[in-house]
Coordinates of C-alpha atoms in Angstrom, one line a residue:
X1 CA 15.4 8.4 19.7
X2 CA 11.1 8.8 19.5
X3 CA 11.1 11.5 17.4
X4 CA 14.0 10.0 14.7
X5 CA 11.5 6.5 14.7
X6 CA 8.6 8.5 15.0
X7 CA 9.9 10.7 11.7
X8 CA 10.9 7.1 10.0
X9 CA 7.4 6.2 10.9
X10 CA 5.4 8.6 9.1
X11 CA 8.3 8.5 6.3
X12 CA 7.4 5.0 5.7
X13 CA 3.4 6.1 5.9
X14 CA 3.5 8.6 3.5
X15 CA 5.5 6.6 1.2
X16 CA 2.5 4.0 1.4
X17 CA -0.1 6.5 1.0
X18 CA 2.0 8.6 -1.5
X19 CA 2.4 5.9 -4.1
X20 CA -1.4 4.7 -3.4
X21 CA -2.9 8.1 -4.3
X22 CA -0.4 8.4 -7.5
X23 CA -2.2 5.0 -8.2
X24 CA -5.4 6.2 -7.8
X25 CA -5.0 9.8 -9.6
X26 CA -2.7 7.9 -12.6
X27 CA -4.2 4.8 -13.5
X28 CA -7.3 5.8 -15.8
X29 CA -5.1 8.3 -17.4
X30 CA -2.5 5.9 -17.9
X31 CA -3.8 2.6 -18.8
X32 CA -6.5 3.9 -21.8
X33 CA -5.3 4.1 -25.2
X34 CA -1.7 3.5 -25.5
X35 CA -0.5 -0.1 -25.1
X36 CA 2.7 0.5 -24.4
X37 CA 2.0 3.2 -22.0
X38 CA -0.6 0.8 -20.2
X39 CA 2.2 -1.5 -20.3
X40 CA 4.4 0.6 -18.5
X41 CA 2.3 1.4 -15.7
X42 CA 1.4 -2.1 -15.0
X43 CA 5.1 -2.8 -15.1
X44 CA 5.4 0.0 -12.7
X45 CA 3.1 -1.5 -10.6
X46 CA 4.1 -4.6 -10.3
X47 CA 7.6 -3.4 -9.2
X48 CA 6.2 -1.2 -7.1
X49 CA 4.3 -4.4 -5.4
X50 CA 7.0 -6.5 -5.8
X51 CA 9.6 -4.4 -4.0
X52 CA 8.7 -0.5 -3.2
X53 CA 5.6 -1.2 -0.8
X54 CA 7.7 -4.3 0.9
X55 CA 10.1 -1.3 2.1
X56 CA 7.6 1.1 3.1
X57 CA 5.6 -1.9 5.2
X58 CA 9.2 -3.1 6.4
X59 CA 9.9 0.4 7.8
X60 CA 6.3 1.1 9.1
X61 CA 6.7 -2.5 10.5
X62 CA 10.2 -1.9 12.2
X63 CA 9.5 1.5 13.2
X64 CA 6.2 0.8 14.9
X65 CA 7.6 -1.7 17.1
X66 CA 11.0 0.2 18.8
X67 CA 8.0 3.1 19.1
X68 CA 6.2 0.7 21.3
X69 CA 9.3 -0.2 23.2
X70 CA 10.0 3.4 23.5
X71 CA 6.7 4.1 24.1
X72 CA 4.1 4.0 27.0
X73 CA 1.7 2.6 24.9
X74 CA 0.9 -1.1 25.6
X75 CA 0.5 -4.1 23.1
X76 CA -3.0 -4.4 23.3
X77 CA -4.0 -0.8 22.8
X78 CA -6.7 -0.8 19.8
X79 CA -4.7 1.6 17.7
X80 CA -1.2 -0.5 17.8
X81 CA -3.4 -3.7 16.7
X82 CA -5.2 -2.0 14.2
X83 CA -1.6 -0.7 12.7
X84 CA -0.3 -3.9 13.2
X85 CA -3.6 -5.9 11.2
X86 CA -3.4 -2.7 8.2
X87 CA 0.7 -4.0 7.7
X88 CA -0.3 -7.4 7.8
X89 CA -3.1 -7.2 5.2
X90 CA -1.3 -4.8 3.2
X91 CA 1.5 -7.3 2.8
X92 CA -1.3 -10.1 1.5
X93 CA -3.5 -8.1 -0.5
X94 CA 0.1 -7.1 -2.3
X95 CA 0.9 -10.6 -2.5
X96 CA -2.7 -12.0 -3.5
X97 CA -4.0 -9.4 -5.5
X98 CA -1.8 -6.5 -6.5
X99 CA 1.1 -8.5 -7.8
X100 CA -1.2 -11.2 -9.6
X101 CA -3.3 -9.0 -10.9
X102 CA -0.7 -6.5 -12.4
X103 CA 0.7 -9.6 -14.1
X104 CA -2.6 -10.3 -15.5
X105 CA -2.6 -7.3 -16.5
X106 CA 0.9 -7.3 -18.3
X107 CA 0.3 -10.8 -19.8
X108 CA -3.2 -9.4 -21.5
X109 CA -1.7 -6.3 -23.2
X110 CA 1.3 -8.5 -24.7
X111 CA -1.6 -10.4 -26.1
X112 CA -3.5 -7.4 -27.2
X113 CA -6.5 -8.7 -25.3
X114 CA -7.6 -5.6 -24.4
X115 CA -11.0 -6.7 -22.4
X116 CA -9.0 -8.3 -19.9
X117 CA -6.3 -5.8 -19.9
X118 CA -9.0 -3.1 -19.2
X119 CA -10.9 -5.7 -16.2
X120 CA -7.5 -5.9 -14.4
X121 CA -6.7 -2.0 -14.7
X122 CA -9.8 -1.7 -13.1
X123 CA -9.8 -4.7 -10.4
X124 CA -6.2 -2.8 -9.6
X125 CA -8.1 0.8 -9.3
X126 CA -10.6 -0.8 -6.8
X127 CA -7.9 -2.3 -4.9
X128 CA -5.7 0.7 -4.7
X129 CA -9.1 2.6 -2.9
X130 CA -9.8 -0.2 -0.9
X131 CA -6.3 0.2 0.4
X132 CA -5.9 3.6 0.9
X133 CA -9.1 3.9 2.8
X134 CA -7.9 1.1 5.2
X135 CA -4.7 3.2 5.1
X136 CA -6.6 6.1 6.0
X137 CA -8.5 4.4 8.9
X138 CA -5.2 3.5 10.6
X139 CA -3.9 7.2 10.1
X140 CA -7.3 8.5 12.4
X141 CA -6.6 5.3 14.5
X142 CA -3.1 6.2 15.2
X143 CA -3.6 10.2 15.4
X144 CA -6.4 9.1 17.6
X145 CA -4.6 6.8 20.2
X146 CA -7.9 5.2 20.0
X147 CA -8.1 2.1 22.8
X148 CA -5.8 3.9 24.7

C-alpha cells in the first residue's frame, strides 16, 4: 500500500511542478504579440487554477496523509508540516492571486489594454517562481526527512 500512495504522491508532485515549470518556460513566449494567443494562455491558466492544480493539491493532500498513517513518521515532524503549510499556501496563493490575476489578465486583453495585460503576465510569471521555489523547498524537505 506505501509504495502505490507513495507513487500517487510524487504523481500529484510532479503534476504541480510540471505545469509550474511549463508556466515559467511558456509564458513570455506566449503572452507577447499575439492577442489571441495571450488570450489563450491566460485562459489556460485560469483553468488550470481553477481546476488542474486543485487535483494535483487534492492528491498530494490525500496521499500525504494515509502515508503518515502508513508511515512511522509522526505529525509533528518538520518535513510533514512543511508539506502540509506548501498545500495550504498553494491552495490560497491559487485562490488569491493566480485565479484573480489570470482574470485580470483576460479582462485587459478583451479590452486591448495592453499595459495592464502585460503587468498581469508578469505578476503571474513572478508568482509561478515564487511557487515553484516553495515547491522545490518542500521536495529537499521531504527527500530530506528533515525534523525527523
Amino acid at each position: 500500500m506505501r509504495d502505490l500512495l507513495l507513487s500517487l504522491h510524487i504523481i500529484g508532485v510532479a503534476a504541480w511542478l510540471g505545469a509550474n515549470f511549463t508556466q515559467i518556460f511558456a509564458s513570455n513566449r506566449l503572452t507577447k504579440g499575439n492577442d489571441a494567443v495571450a488570450l489563450a494562455w491566460h485562459q489556460t491558466s485560469l483553468a488550470l487554477g481553477r481546476t488542474y492544480y486543485n487535483v494535483a493539491g487534492a492528491l498530494i493532500t490525500v496521499t500525504g496523509i494515509l502515508l503518515v498513517f502508513e508511515g512511522d513518521w509522526e505529525w509533528s515532524s518538520a518535513f510533514i508540516s512543511i508539506g502540509f503549510a506548501t498545500v495550504i499556501i498553494g491552495g490560497l496563493v491559487g485562490f488569491l492571486f493566480f485565479i484573480p490575476t489570470s482574470e485580470q489578465a483576460i479582462e485587459a486583453i478583451e479590452k486591448a489594454d495592453t499595459t495592464q495585460a502585460t503587468l498581469m503576465s508578469q505578476r503571474s510569471l513572478v508568482g509561478a517562481i515564487g511557487d515553484t521555489a516553495l515547491v522545490v523547498l518542500t521536495i529537499f524537505a521531504m527527500v530530506g526527512k528533515w525534523g525527523v
